[in-house]
CSV table of N, CA and C in Angstrom, one decimal:
chain,number,residue,atom,x,y,z
A,1,SER,N,1.0,-1.1,-0.1
A,1,SER,CA,0.0,-0.1,0.3
A,1,SER,C,0.9,1.0,-0.1
A,2,GLU,N,2.1,1.3,1.0
A,2,GLU,CA,3.0,2.1,0.9
A,2,GLU,C,3.5,2.4,-0.4
A,3,MET,N,4.0,1.4,-1.1
A,3,MET,CA,4.6,1.4,-2.5
A,3,MET,C,3.6,2.0,-3.6
A,4,ARG,N,2.3,1.7,-3.3
A,4,ARG,CA,1.3,2.1,-4.3
A,4,ARG,C,1.2,3.4,-4.3
A,5,ASP,N,1.0,3.9,-2.8
A,5,ASP,CA,0.8,5.6,-2.7
A,5,ASP,C,2.1,5.8,-3.3
A,6,ASN,N,3.5,5.7,-3.0
A,6,ASN,CA,4.7,6.3,-3.4
A,6,ASN,C,4.7,6.2,-5.2
A,7,PHE,N,4.1,4.8,-5.7
A,7,PHE,CA,3.9,5.0,-7.1
A,7,PHE,C,3.1,5.9,-7.7
A,8,SER,N,1.7,6.5,-7.2
A,8,SER,CA,0.7,6.9,-7.6
A,8,SER,C,1.3,8.6,-7.3
A,9,ALA,N,2.4,8.8,-6.0
A,9,ALA,CA,2.6,10.1,-5.6
A,9,ALA,C,3.5,10.4,-7.0
A,10,SER,N,4.3,9.7,-7.3
A,10,SER,CA,5.6,9.9,-8.3
A,10,SER,C,4.6,9.8,-9.7
A,11,ALA,N,3.6,9.3,-10.0
A,11,ALA,CA,2.6,9.3,-11.4
A,11,ALA,C,2.5,10.9,-11.3
A,12,LYS,N,1.7,11.1,-10.2
A,12,LYS,CA,1.0,12.5,-10.1
A,12,LYS,C,2.2,13.5,-10.5
A,13,ALA,N,3.4,13.3,-9.8
A,13,ALA,CA,3.9,14.6,-9.8
A,13,ALA,C,4.8,14.7,-11.2
A,14,GLN,N,5.3,13.3,-12.1
A,14,GLN,CA,5.2,13.2,-13.3
A,14,GLN,C,4.4,14.0,-14.5
A,15,ALA,N,3.3,13.8,-13.9
A,15,ALA,CA,1.8,14.5,-14.9
A,15,ALA,C,2.0,15.7,-14.5
A,16,GLU,N,1.9,16.4,-13.2
A,16,GLU,CA,2.0,17.5,-12.8
A,16,GLU,C,3.3,18.6,-13.8
A,17,MET,N,4.4,17.8,-13.7
A,17,MET,CA,5.9,18.3,-14.5
A,17,MET,C,5.6,18.3,-15.8
A,18,LYS,N,4.7,17.2,-16.3
A,18,LYS,CA,4.2,17.3,-18.0
A,18,LYS,C,3.2,18.4,-18.4
A,19,GLN,N,2.5,18.8,-17.2
A,19,GLN,CA,1.7,19.9,-17.6
A,19,GLN,C,2.8,21.1,-17.5
A,20,VAL,N,3.3,21.4,-16.4
A,20,VAL,CA,4.1,22.3,-16.4
A,20,VAL,C,4.9,22.8,-17.5
A,21,GLU,N,5.4,21.5,-18.4
A,21,GLU,CA,6.2,21.7,-19.6
A,21,GLU,C,5.6,22.1,-20.7
A,22,GLU,N,4.6,21.8,-20.8
A,22,GLU,CA,3.3,21.8,-22.0
A,22,GLU,C,2.7,23.4,-21.7
A,23,ALA,N,2.7,23.8,-20.4
A,23,ALA,CA,2.4,25.1,-20.0
A,23,ALA,C,3.3,26.2,-20.7
A,24,ASN,N,4.8,25.9,-20.0
A,24,ASN,CA,5.9,26.7,-20.9
A,24,ASN,C,6.1,26.6,-22.0
A,25,GLU,N,5.9,25.3,-22.9
A,25,GLU,CA,5.8,25.5,-24.5
A,25,GLU,C,4.9,26.6,-25.0
A,26,ARG,N,3.5,26.4,-24.0
A,26,ARG,CA,2.5,27.4,-24.7
A,26,ARG,C,2.9,28.6,-24.6
A,27,LEU,N,3.6,29.1,-23.7
A,27,LEU,CA,4.0,30.0,-23.1
A,27,LEU,C,4.9,31.0,-24.1
A,28,GLY,N,5.8,29.9,-24.5
A,28,GLY,CA,7.4,30.2,-25.4
A,28,GLY,C,6.1,30.5,-26.7
A,29,LYS,N,5.4,29.7,-27.2
A,29,LYS,CA,4.6,30.0,-28.4
A,29,LYS,C,3.9,31.2,-28.2
A,30,ILE,N,3.2,31.7,-27.2
A,30,ILE,CA,2.5,32.7,-27.0
A,30,ILE,C,3.6,33.8,-27.3
A,31,ASP,N,4.9,33.7,-26.6
A,31,ASP,CA,5.9,35.0,-26.5
A,31,ASP,C,6.2,35.2,-27.9
A,32,LYS,N,6.6,33.7,-28.6
A,32,LYS,CA,7.0,34.3,-30.2
A,32,LYS,C,5.8,35.0,-31.0
A,33,GLU,N,4.4,34.7,-30.9
A,33,GLU,CA,3.4,35.1,-31.5
A,33,GLU,C,3.2,36.7,-31.1
A,34,LEU,N,3.4,36.8,-29.9
A,34,LEU,CA,3.2,38.2,-29.5
A,34,LEU,C,4.3,39.1,-30.1
A,35,ALA,N,6.0,38.5,-30.1
A,35,ALA,CA,7.0,39.5,-30.6
A,35,ALA,C,6.7,39.4,-32.1
A,36,THR,N,6.0,38.4,-32.7
A,36,THR,CA,5.7,38.4,-34.0
A,36,THR,C,4.7,39.6,-34.6
A,37,LEU,N,3.5,39.6,-33.5
A,37,LEU,CA,2.4,40.6,-33.6
A,37,LEU,C,3.2,41.9,-33.5
A,38,LYS,N,4.0,42.1,-32.5
A,38,LYS,CA,4.5,43.5,-32.3
A,38,LYS,C,5.4,44.0,-33.4
A,39,LEU,N,6.1,42.9,-33.9
A,39,LEU,CA,6.9,43.4,-35.5
A,39,LEU,C,5.9,43.9,-36.6
A,40,LEU,N,4.6,43.1,-36.7
A,40,LEU,CA,3.7,43.6,-37.6
A,40,LEU,C,3.3,44.5,-37.1
A,41,ILE,N,2.9,45.3,-36.2
A,41,ILE,CA,2.4,46.3,-35.6
A,41,ILE,C,3.2,47.5,-35.9
A,42,MET,N,4.4,47.6,-35.8
A,42,MET,CA,5.6,48.1,-36.1
A,42,MET,C,5.8,48.5,-37.5
A,43,GLU,N,5.5,47.4,-38.1
A,43,GLU,CA,5.7,47.7,-39.6
A,43,GLU,C,4.5,48.4,-40.2
A,44,LEU,N,2.9,48.0,-39.8
A,44,LEU,CA,1.8,48.9,-40.1
A,44,LEU,C,1.9,50.3,-39.8
A,45,LYS,N,2.4,50.5,-38.6
A,45,LYS,CA,2.6,51.9,-38.3
A,45,LYS,C,3.4,53.1,-39.3
A,46,GLY,N,4.7,52.1,-39.3
A,46,GLY,CA,5.3,52.7,-40.4
A,46,GLY,C,4.7,52.7,-41.7
A,47,ALA,N,4.1,51.7,-42.1
A,47,ALA,CA,3.5,51.8,-43.6
A,47,ALA,C,2.5,53.2,-43.2
A,48,GLU,N,1.9,52.9,-42.2
A,48,GLU,CA,0.6,54.5,-41.9
A,48,GLU,C,1.2,55.5,-42.0
A,49,LYS,N,2.3,55.7,-41.3
A,49,LYS,CA,3.2,57.0,-41.3
A,49,LYS,C,3.6,57.4,-42.8
A,50,GLU,N,3.9,56.3,-43.6
A,50,GLU,CA,4.5,56.5,-45.1
A,50,GLU,C,3.3,56.9,-45.9
A,51,ASP,N,2.0,56.4,-45.5
A,51,ASP,CA,1.1,56.8,-46.4
A,51,ASP,C,0.5,58.1,-46.0
A,52,ALA,N,0.6,58.5,-44.7
A,52,ALA,CA,-0.1,59.5,-44.3
A,52,ALA,C,1.0,61.0,-45.2
A,53,ALA,N,2.5,60.5,-45.0
A,53,ALA,CA,3.3,61.7,-45.6
A,53,ALA,C,3.0,61.6,-47.0
A,54,LYS,N,2.8,60.5,-47.8
A,54,LYS,CA,2.1,60.6,-49.6
A,54,LYS,C,0.8,61.2,-49.4
A,55,ALA,N,0.0,61.1,-48.5
A,55,ALA,CA,-1.1,61.8,-48.4
A,55,ALA,C,-1.0,63.5,-48.7
A,56,PHE,N,-0.3,63.3,-47.4
A,56,PHE,CA,-0.2,65.2,-47.3
A,56,PHE,C,0.4,65.7,-48.2
A,57,VAL,N,1.4,65.0,-49.2
A,57,VAL,CA,2.2,65.4,-50.1
A,57,VAL,C,1.2,65.9,-51.3
A,58,ALA,N,0.0,64.9,-51.6
A,58,ALA,CA,-1.1,65.0,-52.3
A,58,ALA,C,-1.7,66.3,-52.0
A,59,VAL,N,-2.0,66.4,-50.9
A,59,VAL,CA,-2.6,67.9,-50.2
A,59,VAL,C,-2.0,68.7,-50.5
A,60,THR,N,-0.9,69.0,-50.3
A,60,THR,CA,0.2,70.3,-50.4
A,60,THR,C,0.4,70.8,-52.1
A,61,GLN,N,0.3,69.8,-52.8
A,61,GLN,CA,0.1,69.6,-54.4
A,61,GLN,C,-1.4,70.7,-54.7
A,62,ALA,N,-2.1,69.7,-53.9
A,62,ALA,CA,-3.8,70.4,-54.8
A,62,ALA,C,-4.0,71.7,-53.9
A,63,VAL,N,-3.1,72.0,-53.0
A,63,VAL,CA,-3.9,73.2,-52.2
A,63,VAL,C,-3.0,74.6,-52.9
A,64,LYS,N,-1.9,74.3,-54.0
A,64,LYS,CA,-1.2,75.4,-54.5
A,64,LYS,C,-2.3,76.5,-55.4
A,65,PRO,N,-3.4,76.0,-56.1
A,65,PRO,CA,-3.9,76.8,-56.8
A,65,PRO,C,-5.1,77.6,-56.3
A,66,PHE,N,-5.4,77.1,-54.9
A,66,PHE,CA,-6.1,77.8,-54.2
A,66,PHE,C,-5.3,79.3,-53.4
A,67,LEU,N,-4.1,78.6,-53.1
A,67,LEU,CA,-3.0,79.9,-52.2
A,67,LEU,C,-2.6,80.8,-53.1
A,68,ALA,N,-2.6,80.4,-54.5
A,68,ALA,CA,-1.6,81.0,-55.4
A,68,ALA,C,-2.4,82.7,-55.5
A,69,GLY,N,-1.4,83.7,-55.6
A,69,GLY,CA,-1.8,84.9,-55.2
A,69,GLY,C,-1.9,85.5,-54.1
A,70,ILE,N,-2.5,84.6,-52.8
A,70,ILE,CA,-2.7,84.8,-51.5
A,70,ILE,C,-1.6,84.9,-50.8
A,71,VAL,N,-1.2,83.7,-50.5
A,71,VAL,CA,-0.2,83.4,-49.3
A,71,VAL,C,1.1,83.0,-50.1
A,72,ASP,N,2.0,83.8,-49.6
A,72,ASP,CA,3.5,83.6,-50.2
A,72,ASP,C,4.2,82.5,-49.7
A,73,GLY,N,4.4,81.3,-50.5
A,73,GLY,CA,5.0,80.3,-49.9
A,73,GLY,C,4.5,79.2,-50.3
A,74,GLU,N,4.9,77.9,-49.6
A,74,GLU,CA,4.4,76.9,-49.9
A,74,GLU,C,4.1,76.2,-48.7
A,75,LEU,N,2.6,75.1,-48.5
A,75,LEU,CA,2.4,74.4,-47.3
A,75,LEU,C,3.1,73.4,-47.3
A,76,VAL,N,3.8,73.4,-46.0
A,76,VAL,CA,4.6,71.9,-45.6
A,76,VAL,C,3.9,71.6,-44.2
A,77,MET,N,4.9,70.2,-44.1
A,77,MET,CA,4.5,70.0,-42.9
A,77,MET,C,6.4,69.9,-42.4
A,78,ASP,N,6.5,70.3,-41.0
A,78,ASP,CA,7.9,69.9,-40.6
A,78,ASP,C,7.6,69.3,-39.1
A,79,GLY,N,8.0,67.9,-39.3
A,79,GLY,CA,7.7,67.2,-38.3
A,79,GLY,C,6.2,67.0,-38.2
A,80,ALA,N,5.5,67.5,-37.2
A,80,ALA,CA,3.9,66.9,-36.9
A,80,ALA,C,3.6,68.7,-36.9
A,81,ASN,N,4.4,69.6,-37.4
A,81,ASN,CA,3.9,70.8,-37.4
A,81,ASN,C,3.4,71.4,-39.1
A,82,LEU,N,2.3,72.0,-39.2
A,82,LEU,CA,1.9,72.5,-40.2
A,82,LEU,C,2.3,73.9,-40.3
A,83,GLY,N,2.7,74.3,-41.7
A,83,GLY,CA,3.4,75.7,-41.7
A,83,GLY,C,3.2,75.9,-43.1
A,84,ILE,N,3.8,77.2,-43.3
A,84,ILE,CA,4.1,77.6,-44.4
A,84,ILE,C,5.7,78.0,-44.8
A,85,GLN,N,6.4,77.1,-46.2
A,85,GLN,CA,8.1,77.2,-46.3
A,85,GLN,C,7.8,78.9,-47.2
A,86,ARG,N,8.8,79.7,-46.7
A,86,ARG,CA,8.8,81.0,-47.4
A,86,ARG,C,9.9,81.6,-47.4
A,87,ASP,N,10.8,82.0,-48.4
A,87,ASP,CA,12.2,82.0,-48.5
A,87,ASP,C,13.0,81.2,-47.8
A,88,GLY,N,13.0,79.9,-47.5
A,88,GLY,CA,13.9,79.1,-47.1
A,88,GLY,C,13.7,78.9,-45.5
A,89,GLN,N,12.5,79.8,-45.0
A,89,GLN,CA,12.3,79.4,-43.5
A,89,GLN,C,10.7,79.0,-43.5
A,90,PHE,N,10.7,78.2,-42.2
A,90,PHE,CA,9.5,77.5,-41.5
A,90,PHE,C,8.6,78.5,-40.8
A,91,ILE,N,7.5,78.7,-41.2
A,91,ILE,CA,6.4,79.8,-40.5
A,91,ILE,C,5.4,78.8,-40.0
A,92,TYR,N,5.5,78.7,-38.6
A,92,TYR,CA,4.3,77.9,-37.9
A,92,TYR,C,2.9,78.4,-38.5
A,93,PHE,N,2.0,77.5,-38.6
A,93,PHE,CA,0.8,78.0,-39.0
A,93,PHE,C,0.2,78.8,-37.9
A,94,GLU,N,0.3,78.7,-36.8
A,94,GLU,CA,-0.2,79.4,-35.6
A,94,GLU,C,0.6,81.0,-35.7
A,95,THR,N,1.4,81.0,-36.1
A,95,THR,CA,1.8,82.3,-36.1
A,95,THR,C,1.9,83.2,-37.6
A,96,LEU,N,1.0,82.6,-38.6
A,96,LEU,CA,0.6,83.3,-39.4
A,96,LEU,C,-0.3,84.2,-39.1
A,97,SER,N,-0.8,85.1,-40.1
A,97,SER,CA,-1.6,86.4,-39.7
A,97,SER,C,-3.1,85.7,-39.9
A,98,GLY,N,-3.9,86.3,-39.4
A,98,GLY,CA,-5.2,85.5,-39.2
A,98,GLY,C,-5.9,85.4,-40.5
A,99,ALA,N,-5.9,86.3,-41.6
A,99,ALA,CA,-6.1,86.3,-42.6
A,99,ALA,C,-5.3,85.3,-43.5
A,100,GLU,N,-4.2,85.2,-43.4
A,100,GLU,CA,-2.9,83.8,-43.9
A,100,GLU,C,-4.1,82.6,-43.8
A,101,GLN,N,-4.1,82.5,-42.1
A,101,GLN,CA,-4.7,81.1,-41.5
A,101,GLN,C,-6.0,80.8,-41.9
A,102,LEU,N,-6.8,82.1,-42.3
A,102,LEU,CA,-8.0,81.6,-42.8
A,102,LEU,C,-8.2,81.1,-44.4
A,103,VAL,N,-7.3,81.9,-45.1
A,103,VAL,CA,-7.2,81.4,-46.4
A,103,VAL,C,-6.8,80.1,-46.4
A,104,THR,N,-5.6,79.5,-45.6
A,104,THR,CA,-4.9,78.4,-45.5
A,104,THR,C,-5.6,77.4,-45.4
A,105,VAL,N,-6.7,77.7,-44.3
A,105,VAL,CA,-7.6,76.4,-44.0
A,105,VAL,C,-8.5,76.0,-45.0
A,106,ALA,N,-9.0,77.3,-45.6
A,106,ALA,CA,-10.2,77.1,-47.0
A,106,ALA,C,-9.6,76.5,-48.3
A,107,ALA,N,-8.3,76.9,-48.4
A,107,ALA,CA,-7.4,76.2,-49.3
A,107,ALA,C,-7.2,74.6,-49.4
A,108,ILE,N,-7.0,74.5,-47.5
A,108,ILE,CA,-6.8,73.0,-47.4
A,108,ILE,C,-8.3,72.3,-47.8
A,109,LYS,N,-9.4,72.6,-47.6
A,109,LYS,CA,-10.5,72.0,-47.8
A,109,LYS,C,-10.8,71.8,-49.3
A,110,ALA,N,-10.4,73.0,-49.7
A,110,ALA,CA,-10.3,73.0,-51.2
A,110,ALA,C,-9.6,71.9,-52.1
A,111,ALA,N,-8.2,71.8,-51.2
A,111,ALA,CA,-7.3,70.7,-51.6
A,111,ALA,C,-8.0,69.0,-51.8
A,112,LEU,N,-8.7,69.1,-50.3
A,112,LEU,CA,-9.3,67.9,-50.2
A,112,LEU,C,-10.4,67.4,-50.9
A,113,ALA,N,-11.1,68.4,-51.5
A,113,ALA,CA,-12.1,68.4,-52.2
A,113,ALA,C,-12.0,67.6,-53.4
A,114,THR,N,-10.8,68.5,-53.7
A,114,THR,CA,-10.1,67.8,-55.2
A,114,THR,C,-9.7,66.7,-55.2
A,115,LEU,N,-9.3,65.9,-54.2
A,115,LEU,CA,-8.8,64.5,-54.0
A,115,LEU,C,-9.9,63.9,-53.9
A,116,SER,N,-11.3,64.0,-53.4
A,116,SER,CA,-12.5,63.5,-53.2
A,116,SER,C,-13.1,63.0,-54.2
A,117,PRO,N,-14.0,61.7,-54.0
A,117,PRO,CA,-15.0,61.3,-55.1
A,117,PRO,C,-15.6,62.3,-55.5
A,118,VAL,N,-16.3,62.8,-54.5
A,118,VAL,CA,-17.1,63.9,-54.6
A,118,VAL,C,-16.8,65.5,-54.8
A,119,LYS,N,-16.5,66.0,-55.8
A,119,LYS,CA,-15.6,67.2,-55.8
A,119,LYS,C,-16.4,68.4,-55.1
A,120,LEU,N,-16.8,68.5,-54.1
A,120,LEU,CA,-17.8,69.6,-53.8
A,120,LEU,C,-16.9,70.3,-52.4
A,121,LEU,N,-16.7,71.6,-52.7
A,121,LEU,CA,-16.1,72.4,-51.7
A,121,LEU,C,-17.2,73.3,-51.1
A,122,ILE,N,-17.2,73.2,-49.8
A,122,ILE,CA,-18.2,74.2,-48.9
A,122,ILE,C,-17.1,74.8,-48.0
A,123,VAL,N,-17.6,76.2,-48.1
A,123,VAL,CA,-16.4,76.9,-47.1
A,123,VAL,C,-17.4,78.1,-46.8
A,124,ASP,N,-17.3,78.5,-45.4
A,124,ASP,CA,-18.1,79.5,-44.8
A,124,ASP,C,-16.8,80.5,-43.9
A,125,GLU,N,-17.7,81.6,-43.7
A,125,GLU,CA,-16.9,82.5,-43.0
A,125,GLU,C,-16.1,83.2,-43.9
A,126,THR,N,-16.0,83.3,-45.1
A,126,THR,CA,-15.4,83.8,-46.1
A,126,THR,C,-15.0,85.4,-45.9
A,127,SER,N,-16.2,85.9,-45.1
A,127,SER,CA,-16.5,87.3,-45.1
A,127,SER,C,-15.5,87.7,-44.0
A,128,ARG,N,-14.5,87.0,-43.5
A,128,ARG,CA,-13.7,87.4,-42.5
A,128,ARG,C,-12.3,87.4,-43.3
A,129,MET,N,-12.5,87.1,-44.6
A,129,MET,CA,-11.1,87.3,-45.5
A,129,MET,C,-11.0,89.0,-45.8
A,130,THR,N,-10.1,89.4,-46.0
A,130,THR,CA,-9.7,90.4,-46.9
A,130,THR,C,-10.8,90.3,-48.0
A,131,GLU,N,-10.7,91.8,-48.4
A,131,GLU,CA,-11.5,92.1,-49.8
A,131,GLU,C,-10.8,91.5,-50.9
A,132,ASP,N,-9.5,92.0,-50.9
A,132,ASP,CA,-8.6,91.6,-51.6
A,132,ASP,C,-8.3,90.1,-51.7
A,133,ASN,N,-8.3,89.2,-50.4
A,133,ASN,CA,-8.0,87.9,-50.3
A,133,ASN,C,-9.4,87.2,-50.9
A,134,GLY,N,-10.4,87.6,-50.7
A,134,GLY,CA,-11.7,87.2,-50.8
A,134,GLY,C,-11.5,87.0,-52.1
A,135,SER,N,-11.4,87.9,-52.9
A,135,SER,CA,-11.9,88.1,-54.5
A,135,SER,C,-11.0,87.2,-55.0
A,136,LYS,N,-9.7,87.2,-54.5
A,136,LYS,CA,-8.5,86.3,-55.5
A,136,LYS,C,-8.9,84.7,-54.9
A,137,PHE,N,-9.2,84.6,-53.6
A,137,PHE,CA,-9.8,83.2,-53.2
A,137,PHE,C,-10.9,83.0,-54.3
A,138,TYR,N,-12.0,83.4,-54.4
A,138,TYR,CA,-13.2,83.3,-55.3
A,138,TYR,C,-12.8,83.2,-56.7
A,139,ASP,N,-11.8,84.0,-57.0
A,139,ASP,CA,-11.4,83.8,-58.8
A,139,ASP,C,-10.5,82.4,-58.9
A,140,ASN,N,-9.4,81.7,-57.8
A,140,ASN,CA,-9.0,80.7,-57.7
A,140,ASN,C,-9.8,79.5,-57.6
A,141,VAL,N,-11.0,79.6,-56.5
A,141,VAL,CA,-12.3,78.4,-56.7
A,141,VAL,C,-12.9,78.4,-58.2
A,142,TYR,N,-13.3,79.4,-58.5
A,142,TYR,CA,-14.0,79.9,-60.1
A,142,TYR,C,-12.7,78.8,-61.1
A,143,ASN,N,-11.6,79.2,-61.0
A,143,ASN,CA,-10.5,79.1,-61.8
A,143,ASN,C,-10.6,76.9,-62.0
A,144,ALA,N,-10.4,76.7,-60.8
A,144,ALA,CA,-10.6,75.4,-60.4
A,144,ALA,C,-11.6,74.7,-60.7
A,145,ILE,N,-13.1,75.4,-60.6
A,145,ILE,CA,-14.0,74.6,-61.4
A,145,ILE,C,-13.9,74.6,-62.9
A,146,GLU,N,-13.7,75.5,-63.2
A,146,GLU,CA,-13.4,75.7,-64.9
A,146,GLU,C,-12.2,74.4,-65.4
A,147,GLY,N,-11.2,74.5,-64.7
A,147,GLY,CA,-10.2,73.5,-64.8
A,147,GLY,C,-10.2,72.1,-64.3
A,148,GLY,N,-11.5,71.7,-63.8
A,148,GLY,CA,-12.5,70.5,-63.7
A,148,GLY,C,-11.6,70.0,-62.3
A,149,LEU,N,-11.1,70.7,-61.7
A,149,LEU,CA,-10.2,70.1,-60.2
A,149,LEU,C,-11.4,70.0,-59.2
A,150,ILE,N,-12.1,71.0,-59.1
A,150,ILE,CA,-13.6,70.7,-58.1
A,150,ILE,C,-14.9,70.8,-59.0
A,151,ASP,N,-15.8,70.3,-58.7
A,151,ASP,CA,-17.4,70.5,-59.6
A,151,ASP,C,-17.9,71.6,-59.2
A,152,GLN,N,-18.2,71.7,-58.0
A,152,GLN,CA,-19.0,72.7,-57.4
A,152,GLN,C,-18.4,73.4,-55.9
A,153,ALA,N,-18.8,74.4,-55.9
A,153,ALA,CA,-18.3,75.2,-54.6
A,153,ALA,C,-19.5,76.1,-54.0
A,154,ILE,N,-19.8,75.7,-52.6
A,154,ILE,CA,-20.6,76.6,-51.7
A,154,ILE,C,-19.9,77.3,-50.9
A,155,ILE,N,-19.8,78.7,-51.1
A,155,ILE,CA,-19.3,79.4,-50.2
A,155,ILE,C,-20.2,80.5,-49.5
A,156,ILE,N,-19.8,80.3,-48.3
A,156,ILE,CA,-21.2,80.7,-47.2
A,156,ILE,C,-20.6,82.6,-46.6
A,157,GLU,N,-21.0,83.6,-46.7
A,157,GLU,CA,-20.6,84.9,-46.1
A,157,GLU,C,-21.6,85.0,-45.0
A,158,LEU,N,-21.1,85.0,-43.7
A,158,LEU,CA,-21.9,85.9,-42.6
A,158,LEU,C,-21.4,87.0,-42.3
A,159,THR,N,-22.4,88.4,-42.6
A,159,THR,CA,-22.3,89.5,-41.9
A,159,THR,C,-23.1,89.5,-40.9
A,160,PRO,N,-22.8,90.6,-39.6
A,160,PRO,CA,-23.4,91.0,-38.6
A,160,PRO,C,-24.6,92.1,-38.9
A,161,VAL,N,-25.5,91.7,-38.7
A,161,VAL,CA,-26.7,92.8,-39.1
A,161,VAL,C,-26.3,94.1,-38.3
A,162,ILE,N,-26.2,93.9,-37.4
A,162,ILE,CA,-25.6,95.0,-36.0
A,162,ILE,C,-24.2,94.6,-35.6
A,163,GLN,N,-23.0,95.8,-35.5
A,163,GLN,CA,-21.7,95.2,-35.0
A,163,GLN,C,-21.8,94.7,-33.8
A,164,GLY,N,-21.4,93.4,-33.4
A,164,GLY,CA,-21.2,92.6,-32.4
A,164,GLY,C,-22.3,92.0,-32.2
A,165,ALA,N,-23.5,91.9,-33.1
A,165,ALA,CA,-24.8,91.0,-32.9
A,165,ALA,C,-24.6,89.7,-33.2
A,166,LEU,N,-25.3,88.9,-32.4
A,166,LEU,CA,-25.0,87.4,-32.7
A,166,LEU,C,-25.8,86.9,-34.0
A,167,TYR,N,-26.7,87.9,-34.6
A,167,TYR,CA,-27.8,87.4,-35.6
A,167,TYR,C,-26.8,87.6,-36.6
A,168,THR,N,-26.8,87.3,-38.2
A,168,THR,CA,-26.2,87.5,-39.5
A,168,THR,C,-26.8,87.4,-40.3
A,169,ASN,N,-26.8,88.3,-41.1
A,169,ASN,CA,-27.1,88.1,-42.6
A,169,ASN,C,-26.5,86.7,-43.3
A,170,THR,N,-26.8,86.3,-44.1
A,170,THR,CA,-25.9,85.1,-44.7
A,170,THR,C,-26.2,85.2,-46.3
A,171,LYS,N,-24.8,85.1,-46.7
A,171,LYS,CA,-25.0,85.1,-48.5
A,171,LYS,C,-24.4,83.7,-48.9
A,172,LEU,N,-25.1,83.3,-49.9
A,172,LEU,CA,-24.9,81.9,-49.9
A,172,LEU,C,-24.4,81.9,-51.6
A,173,ILE,N,-23.1,81.6,-51.9
A,173,ILE,CA,-22.6,81.8,-53.3
A,173,ILE,C,-22.5,80.6,-53.7
A,174,ASN,N,-23.2,79.9,-54.8
A,174,ASN,CA,-22.9,78.6,-55.4
A,174,ASN,C,-22.4,78.4,-56.6
A,175,LEU,N,-21.4,78.2,-56.8
A,175,LEU,CA,-20.4,78.0,-58.1
A,175,LEU,C,-20.4,76.8,-58.5
A,176,THR,N,-20.5,76.6,-60.0
A,176,THR,CA,-20.8,75.0,-60.9
A,176,THR,C,-20.3,75.4,-61.9
A,177,LYS,N,-19.9,74.5,-62.9
A,177,LYS,CA,-19.7,74.7,-64.4
A,177,LYS,C,-21.0,74.7,-65.2
């Protein structure tokens, strides 16, 4: 009986050791799979960054006709910062004049419209642009429609009824070919 108990305890210990070995093998496989997944994720993130960089290059090219004659320089990214490259100097978007910021944002919207399957541009608050910039921007948008870059533009101008009032008159400009 004692011998049977020893044999049973030994068999039980061997079974437990085998379970531990199998668990360690599974953990080793899981560690390898995890390492493989981490490498794959790193590769995908690299590809995403590369794709994002390519997409931004497309936007910077598409924005040019809309900034023409209004903002001096070229739209670029410096790391994670958006700005204008002017005379060899990077100018952060945040430090551009309010008029340049407004026109640049409107131009980016226009550029994205040119890259979209539905080439519709909707821009609001163009009344905040200076008269000269607004006129040039409208000309650029009109030329983009004529050139087939976009199909339609809806431009919304909001002007206060009374200076400082919340209520506004709305002027809707719909440009199509």
